[in-house]
Amino acid sequence: MPELAEVAYYARRWEPAVGERILRVHAHAQARVFRHASAAAVVHGLTGRALRRVETHGKQMCFRFSEGAWLGVHLGMTGELRAESADYAPQKHDHCVLFTKKRALVFNDSRMFGCLLMDLKERGEPAWWADLPPAILHPAFTVDWVGAALRRRARTPIKAALLDQALFPGIGNWMADEIAWQLALHPARLSGEIEAKALHRAIVKVTRGAMRWIAADWSDPPKSWLFQHRWKPGGHCPRCRAELSRDDLRGRTACWCPECQTL
Ligand SMILES: [Zn+2]
């Protein structure tokens, strides 16, 4: 599932179209991605309007158009955005394609856990954008915020707390494992036992790295991170060389070093 940096990477693929007007919209009206905003609402809302701004916040994408049109995109499990040429012929899983004079902006999602949101709002912001918790690289994401989050989820394993989108928007499975590994914390350690200042520092560090490498050009974080070792069966801890452990923790596979991250 895409995490904040992957989401930012995909959103940027539509950025070249900023300033361009949507001439027509291709939509698979029956597709599940239109469960919140109907295909008709999206077609009506975007046709004739110009893309003004591309933003992301955690896993939420926001595309602002002229005349107060707002399009939200969630990638879910398998969603992705692409930009194609203006004569592009939409394929089976291209559930929504926005055509400008110069290009086709494609939302493709084979499993359709992703979705679209649509609002026409001249003033203010739609709730799905305005009501998000502080983004990790925003000044409002403070040590105090992290401390309050840890107290609220004191009896929850840190790995599960890190995946809570209401507390840490955009953190997903690999980032949560990376943060726990960098702090030498076992993923099942209780959140209430963890120091807010150190956790805040690690969250910001991993997020900055993810944005620098993955969001910029889909390159990998350095070999000194767990990231490069966690995907391989029999991968080894880059700190102590012990073989990495993997297990199910509340429905998600956690990866950790049994030597560095003891309970
Ligand atoms: Zn280790």
Coordinates of C-alpha atoms and ligand atoms in Angstrom, one line a residue:
M1 CA 0.0 0.0 0.0
P2 CA 1.4 3.4 -0.9
E3 CA 2.7 5.5 2.0
L4 CA 3.2 9.2 2.1
A5 CA 6.3 9.3 -0.1
E6 CA 4.8 7.0 -2.8
V7 CA 1.6 9.0 -2.7
A8 CA 3.6 12.2 -3.3
Y9 CA 5.5 10.5 -6.1
Y10 CA 2.3 9.6 -7.9
A11 CA 0.7 13.0 -7.4
R12 CA 3.7 14.7 -9.0
R13 CA 3.0 12.8 -12.2
W14 CA 0.0 15.1 -12.8
E15 CA 1.9 18.3 -11.9
P16 CA 3.0 19.1 -15.5
A17 CA -0.7 19.7 -16.2
V18 CA -1.0 22.6 -13.8
G19 CA -2.5 25.5 -15.7
E20 CA -4.1 23.2 -18.3
R21 CA -7.9 23.0 -18.8
I22 CA -9.8 19.6 -18.6
L23 CA -11.5 19.2 -22.0
R24 CA -13.2 15.9 -21.2
V25 CA -13.3 13.2 -18.6
H26 CA -13.4 9.5 -19.2
A27 CA -15.0 7.6 -16.3
H28 CA -16.1 4.0 -15.6
A29 CA -19.4 4.9 -14.0
Q30 CA -19.9 1.5 -12.3
A31 CA -16.3 1.2 -10.9
R32 CA -16.1 1.0 -7.1
V33 CA -13.7 4.0 -7.0
F34 CA -16.8 6.2 -7.5
R35 CA -18.4 5.0 -4.3
H36 CA -18.0 8.4 -2.6
A37 CA -18.3 10.7 -5.6
S38 CA -20.3 9.5 -8.5
A39 CA -18.7 9.4 -12.0
A40 CA -21.3 12.0 -13.1
A41 CA -20.3 14.3 -10.3
V42 CA -16.6 14.0 -11.2
V43 CA -17.3 14.5 -15.0
H44 CA -19.5 17.5 -14.3
G45 CA -17.2 18.9 -11.6
L46 CA -14.0 18.9 -13.7
T47 CA -15.0 19.4 -17.3
G48 CA -13.9 22.8 -18.5
R49 CA -12.0 23.6 -15.3
A50 CA -8.2 24.2 -15.1
L51 CA -5.9 22.4 -12.8
R52 CA -4.4 24.9 -10.3
R53 CA -2.5 23.0 -7.6
V54 CA -1.3 19.6 -6.7
E55 CA -0.8 18.7 -3.0
T56 CA -0.6 15.7 -0.8
H57 CA -1.1 15.2 2.9
G58 CA -0.2 11.8 4.2
K59 CA -2.1 9.3 2.0
Q60 CA -4.6 12.0 0.7
M61 CA -4.0 13.6 -2.6
C62 CA -5.7 17.0 -3.4
F63 CA -6.0 18.5 -6.8
R64 CA -7.5 22.0 -6.9
F65 CA -9.2 23.3 -10.0
S66 CA -10.5 26.7 -11.1
E67 CA -13.9 27.9 -10.0
G68 CA -13.6 26.0 -6.6
A69 CA -13.5 22.4 -7.9
W70 CA -11.6 20.0 -5.6
L71 CA -10.7 16.4 -6.5
G72 CA -9.4 14.1 -3.8
V73 CA -7.7 10.8 -4.7
H74 CA -6.9 7.9 -2.4
L75 CA -4.7 5.2 -4.0
G76 CA -5.9 2.4 -1.7
M77 CA -3.9 -0.8 -2.3
T78 CA -3.1 -0.7 -6.0
G79 CA -4.0 2.7 -7.3
E80 CA -1.6 4.8 -9.3
L81 CA -1.5 8.0 -11.3
R82 CA 0.1 8.4 -14.7
A83 CA 0.4 11.0 -17.3
E84 CA 0.0 9.9 -21.0
S85 CA -0.2 11.6 -24.3
A86 CA -3.5 13.4 -25.3
D87 CA -4.4 10.6 -27.8
Y88 CA -4.2 7.9 -25.0
A89 CA -6.9 5.2 -25.2
P90 CA -8.0 4.3 -21.6
Q91 CA -7.4 0.7 -20.6
K92 CA -9.5 -1.7 -18.5
H93 CA -8.3 -0.4 -15.1
D94 CA -8.1 3.3 -16.0
H95 CA -11.3 4.2 -14.1
C96 CA -10.9 8.0 -14.5
V97 CA -8.9 9.8 -17.2
L98 CA -8.8 13.6 -17.5
F99 CA -7.9 14.9 -20.9
T100 CA -6.2 18.2 -21.5
K101 CA -5.1 19.5 -24.9
K102 CA -1.6 18.2 -24.2
R103 CA -2.0 15.0 -22.1
A104 CA -4.2 12.4 -20.4
L105 CA -4.1 12.2 -16.6
V106 CA -4.8 8.6 -15.6
F107 CA -6.1 7.1 -12.4
N108 CA -5.6 3.4 -12.6
D109 CA -6.6 0.9 -9.9
S110 CA -6.9 -2.8 -10.5
R111 CA -8.3 -3.8 -7.1
M112 CA -10.3 -0.6 -6.5
F113 CA -9.7 -0.1 -2.8
G114 CA -8.8 3.5 -4.0
C115 CA -11.4 6.2 -4.4
L116 CA -12.2 9.6 -5.7
L117 CA -13.7 12.6 -3.8
M118 CA -15.2 15.6 -5.5
D119 CA -16.3 18.9 -4.1
L120 CA -17.4 22.2 -5.6
K121 CA -16.6 24.9 -3.0
E122 CA -15.8 28.5 -3.9
R123 CA -14.9 29.3 -0.3
G124 CA -13.1 27.3 2.4
E125 CA -11.9 23.7 2.0
P126 CA -13.8 20.4 1.9
A127 CA -13.8 18.5 5.2
W128 CA -11.7 15.6 3.8
W129 CA -8.9 18.1 3.3
A130 CA -9.4 20.6 6.1
D131 CA -9.9 18.1 8.9
L132 CA -6.7 16.1 8.5
P133 CA -4.3 15.7 11.5
P134 CA -1.0 17.7 11.3
A135 CA 1.2 16.5 8.4
I136 CA 4.5 15.1 9.7
L137 CA 6.7 17.8 8.1
H138 CA 4.4 20.6 9.2
P139 CA 5.4 22.7 12.2
A140 CA 2.2 21.6 14.1
F141 CA 3.6 18.1 14.2
T142 CA 5.4 18.6 17.5
V143 CA 7.0 16.5 20.3
D144 CA 3.9 17.4 22.3
W145 CA 1.6 16.0 19.6
V146 CA 3.6 12.8 19.6
G147 CA 3.6 12.6 23.4
A148 CA -0.2 13.0 23.4
A149 CA -0.5 10.3 20.8
L150 CA 1.6 7.9 22.8
R151 CA -0.5 8.5 25.9
R152 CA -3.7 8.0 24.0
R153 CA -2.5 4.7 22.7
A154 CA -0.4 3.8 25.8
R155 CA -1.5 0.1 25.8
T156 CA -1.1 -0.4 22.0
P157 CA 2.1 -1.8 20.4
I158 CA 4.1 1.0 18.9
K159 CA 3.9 -0.6 15.4
A160 CA 0.1 -0.5 15.5
A161 CA 0.1 3.1 16.9
L162 CA 2.4 4.3 14.1
L163 CA -0.1 3.0 11.5
D164 CA -2.9 5.0 13.0
Q165 CA -3.7 7.6 10.3
A166 CA -5.4 9.9 12.7
L167 CA -2.1 10.3 14.6
F168 CA 0.6 9.8 12.0
P169 CA -0.9 10.5 8.6
G170 CA 0.9 8.8 5.7
I171 CA 3.0 6.3 7.8
G172 CA 2.5 2.7 6.5
N173 CA 4.1 -0.6 7.0
W174 CA 7.6 -0.1 5.8
M175 CA 7.9 3.3 7.5
A176 CA 6.6 2.1 10.8
D177 CA 9.1 -0.8 10.7
E178 CA 11.9 1.6 9.7
I179 CA 11.1 4.0 12.6
A180 CA 11.0 1.1 15.2
W181 CA 14.3 -0.3 13.8
Q182 CA 16.1 3.1 13.9
L183 CA 15.1 3.5 17.6
A184 CA 16.0 -0.2 18.4
L185 CA 12.4 -0.7 19.6
H186 CA 10.7 -4.0 19.3
P187 CA 7.5 -3.5 17.2
A188 CA 5.4 -4.9 20.0
R189 CA 6.7 -2.5 22.7
L190 CA 3.9 -0.6 24.3
S191 CA 3.5 3.0 23.1
G192 CA 3.2 4.2 26.7
E193 CA 6.8 3.1 27.4
I194 CA 8.3 5.2 24.6
E195 CA 9.9 8.6 24.8
A196 CA 8.1 11.2 22.7
K197 CA 11.2 13.2 21.8
A198 CA 13.2 10.3 20.3
L199 CA 10.1 9.0 18.5
H200 CA 9.4 12.4 17.0
R201 CA 13.0 12.7 15.8
A202 CA 12.9 9.3 14.2
I203 CA 9.5 9.9 12.5
V204 CA 10.7 13.1 11.0
K205 CA 14.0 11.6 9.9
V206 CA 12.4 8.6 8.2
T207 CA 9.8 10.9 6.5
R208 CA 12.4 13.3 5.3
G209 CA 14.4 10.4 3.8
A210 CA 11.3 8.9 2.2
M211 CA 10.5 12.2 0.6
R212 CA 14.1 12.8 -0.5
W213 CA 14.5 9.5 -2.2
I214 CA 11.2 7.8 -3.0
A215 CA 9.0 10.9 -3.6
A216 CA 11.6 12.6 -5.7
D217 CA 12.5 9.8 -8.2
W218 CA 11.5 6.4 -6.7
S219 CA 15.2 5.8 -5.6
D220 CA 15.9 3.7 -2.5
P221 CA 16.9 5.0 0.9
P222 CA 20.5 4.2 1.8
K223 CA 21.9 0.7 2.6
S224 CA 22.3 1.7 6.2
W225 CA 18.5 1.7 6.6
L226 CA 16.3 -1.4 7.2
F227 CA 14.5 -0.6 4.0
Q228 CA 17.0 -2.1 1.6
H229 CA 17.1 -5.4 3.6
R230 CA 13.5 -5.9 4.8
W231 CA 12.1 -7.2 1.5
K232 CA 14.6 -10.0 0.9
P233 CA 13.9 -13.4 2.5
G234 CA 16.9 -14.0 4.8
G235 CA 17.8 -10.3 4.8
H236 CA 20.2 -9.2 7.5
C237 CA 20.2 -6.2 9.9
P238 CA 22.5 -3.5 8.5
R239 CA 23.5 -2.6 12.1
C240 CA 24.5 -6.0 13.6
R241 CA 24.1 -8.5 10.7
A242 CA 21.7 -10.7 12.6
E243 CA 19.0 -12.3 10.3
L244 CA 15.8 -10.3 10.3
S245 CA 12.6 -11.6 11.9
R246 CA 9.2 -11.3 10.4
D247 CA 5.8 -12.0 12.0
D248 CA 2.2 -11.0 11.9
L249 CA 1.3 -8.2 14.3
R250 CA -2.3 -7.2 14.4
G251 CA -2.8 -8.3 10.8
R252 CA 0.3 -6.6 9.3
T253 CA 3.7 -8.2 8.7
A254 CA 6.3 -6.6 10.9
C255 CA 10.0 -6.9 10.1
W256 CA 12.6 -6.3 12.9
C257 CA 16.0 -7.3 14.1
P258 CA 15.9 -9.8 16.9
E259 CA 19.2 -8.6 18.3
C260 CA 18.8 -4.9 18.2
Q261 CA 15.0 -4.8 18.9
T262 CA 14.3 -6.9 22.0
L263 CA 11.1 -6.8 24.0
Ligands
ZN1 ZN 20.4 -5.7 14.5

